[in-house]
C-alpha cells in the first residue's frame, strides 16, 4: 500500500502542477486558445480518472496475489499530456 500511496501522491502533484500551468493568465489570449486550454484540461482530468480507476482495481489484485515488480514513470509535454509509460506486474512466485 505504501507504493500505491506514493504513486497517487506523485500523480496528484503532477496534476496540480499541470492545472497551474493551464490556469496561468495569458496576455492577448484569444477565445480559441482558452478553449484549447480547457479542452486539454478536460482531457487530462479524464485520463487521470481512468488511471485512478485502473489503479484501484489493480490494488485489489496486488493485495491478493502479491506485488513483485512495479515500474512506473510519467511525463508530460508542453501540451500537458500525462502519460503512464509502463506498469509491469509480476505475481510473487513461492
mmCIF file of C-alpha atoms in Angstrom:
data_model
loop_
_atom_site.group_PDB
_atom_site.id
_atom_site.type_symbol
_atom_site.label_atom_id
_atom_site.label_comp_id
_atom_site.label_asym_id
_atom_site.label_seq_id
_atom_site.Cartn_x
_atom_site.Cartn_y
_atom_site.Cartn_z
ATOM 1 C CA UNK A 1 0.000 0.000 0.000
ATOM 2 C CA UNK A 2 2.963 2.349 0.516
ATOM 3 C CA UNK A 3 3.919 2.117 -3.152
ATOM 4 C CA UNK A 4 0.356 2.852 -4.241
ATOM 5 C CA UNK A 5 0.170 5.849 -1.905
ATOM 6 C CA UNK A 6 3.429 7.226 -3.318
ATOM 7 C CA UNK A 7 2.184 6.807 -6.893
ATOM 8 C CA UNK A 8 -1.114 8.516 -6.107
ATOM 9 C CA UNK A 9 0.748 11.376 -4.405
ATOM 10 C CA UNK A 10 3.045 11.892 -7.388
ATOM 11 C CA UNK A 11 0.145 11.862 -9.828
ATOM 12 C CA UNK A 12 -1.850 14.331 -7.726
ATOM 13 C CA UNK A 13 1.184 16.629 -7.567
ATOM 14 C CA UNK A 14 1.698 16.399 -11.332
ATOM 15 C CA UNK A 15 -1.992 17.105 -11.901
ATOM 16 C CA UNK A 16 -1.845 20.148 -9.615
ATOM 17 C CA UNK A 17 1.225 21.479 -11.419
ATOM 18 C CA UNK A 18 -0.406 20.993 -14.808
ATOM 19 C CA UNK A 19 -3.554 22.758 -13.578
ATOM 20 C CA UNK A 20 -1.399 25.700 -12.525
ATOM 21 C CA UNK A 21 0.160 25.842 -15.984
ATOM 22 C CA UNK A 22 -3.230 25.670 -17.680
ATOM 23 C CA UNK A 23 -4.698 28.362 -15.455
ATOM 24 C CA UNK A 24 -1.929 30.916 -15.943
ATOM 25 C CA UNK A 25 -3.395 34.121 -17.322
ATOM 26 C CA UNK A 26 -2.170 34.927 -20.787
ATOM 27 C CA UNK A 27 -1.852 38.381 -22.184
ATOM 28 C CA UNK A 28 -3.519 38.688 -25.574
ATOM 29 C CA UNK A 29 -5.046 35.229 -25.263
ATOM 30 C CA UNK A 30 -7.779 34.573 -27.766
ATOM 31 C CA UNK A 31 -11.016 32.735 -27.170
ATOM 32 C CA UNK A 32 -9.759 29.786 -29.222
ATOM 33 C CA UNK A 33 -6.617 29.422 -27.077
ATOM 34 C CA UNK A 34 -8.755 29.453 -23.917
ATOM 35 C CA UNK A 35 -10.984 26.783 -25.450
ATOM 36 C CA UNK A 36 -7.906 24.747 -26.358
ATOM 37 C CA UNK A 37 -6.558 25.017 -22.784
ATOM 38 C CA UNK A 38 -9.959 23.968 -21.421
ATOM 39 C CA UNK A 39 -10.084 21.006 -23.802
ATOM 40 C CA UNK A 40 -6.575 19.928 -22.761
ATOM 41 C CA UNK A 41 -7.518 20.267 -19.097
ATOM 42 C CA UNK A 42 -10.677 18.155 -19.509
ATOM 43 C CA UNK A 43 -8.736 15.550 -21.479
ATOM 44 C CA UNK A 44 -6.102 15.360 -18.732
ATOM 45 C CA UNK A 45 -8.709 15.059 -15.973
ATOM 46 C CA UNK A 46 -10.414 12.240 -17.885
ATOM 47 C CA UNK A 47 -7.126 10.379 -18.292
ATOM 48 C CA UNK A 48 -6.335 10.780 -14.585
ATOM 49 C CA UNK A 49 -9.776 9.472 -13.585
ATOM 50 C CA UNK A 50 -9.316 6.439 -15.830
ATOM 51 C CA UNK A 51 -5.877 5.823 -14.354
ATOM 52 C CA UNK A 52 -7.100 6.079 -10.750
ATOM 53 C CA UNK A 53 -9.907 3.620 -11.554
ATOM 54 C CA UNK A 54 -7.365 1.208 -13.005
ATOM 55 C CA UNK A 55 -5.071 1.730 -10.018
ATOM 56 C CA UNK A 56 -7.916 0.927 -7.605
ATOM 57 C CA UNK A 57 -8.679 -2.320 -9.436
ATOM 58 C CA UNK A 58 -5.014 -3.279 -9.567
ATOM 59 C CA UNK A 59 -4.506 -2.572 -5.868
ATOM 60 C CA UNK A 60 -7.008 -5.333 -5.086
ATOM 61 C CA UNK A 61 -5.069 -7.667 -7.387
ATOM 62 C CA UNK A 62 -1.766 -6.676 -5.785
ATOM 63 C CA UNK A 63 -3.057 -7.317 -2.278
ATOM 64 C CA UNK A 64 -4.404 -10.743 -3.260
ATOM 65 C CA UNK A 65 -1.570 -12.008 -5.468
ATOM 66 C CA UNK A 66 1.411 -10.041 -4.217
ATOM 67 C CA UNK A 67 3.493 -7.455 -5.969
ATOM 68 C CA UNK A 68 6.996 -8.279 -7.099
ATOM 69 C CA UNK A 69 7.747 -5.645 -9.720
ATOM 70 C CA UNK A 70 6.272 -2.227 -10.352
ATOM 71 C CA UNK A 71 7.870 0.184 -12.750
ATOM 72 C CA UNK A 72 6.079 3.470 -13.062
ATOM 73 C CA UNK A 73 7.039 6.596 -14.861
ATOM 74 C CA UNK A 74 5.146 9.627 -16.018
ATOM 75 C CA UNK A 75 5.958 12.529 -18.217
ATOM 76 C CA UNK A 76 4.148 15.433 -19.649
ATOM 77 C CA UNK A 77 4.833 17.504 -22.712
ATOM 78 C CA UNK A 78 4.093 21.129 -23.364
ATOM 79 C CA UNK A 79 0.589 20.054 -24.369
ATOM 80 C CA UNK A 80 0.108 18.839 -20.782
ATOM 81 C CA UNK A 81 -0.494 15.226 -21.752
ATOM 82 C CA UNK A 82 0.112 12.981 -18.783
ATOM 83 C CA UNK A 83 1.312 9.541 -19.882
ATOM 84 C CA UNK A 84 1.677 6.332 -18.000
ATOM 85 C CA UNK A 85 4.776 4.862 -19.615
ATOM 86 C CA UNK A 86 4.962 1.400 -18.089
ATOM 87 C CA UNK A 87 3.309 -0.675 -15.387
ATOM 88 C CA UNK A 88 4.756 -4.141 -15.058
ATOM 89 C CA UNK A 89 3.102 -6.620 -12.720
ATOM 90 C CA UNK A 90 4.518 -9.965 -11.744
ATOM 91 C CA UNK A 91 2.893 -12.184 -9.091
ATOM 92 C CA UNK A 92 5.143 -13.421 -6.315
ATOM 93 C CA UNK A 93 6.310 -16.962 -7.094
ATOM 94 C CA UNK A 94 6.524 -19.054 -3.960
#
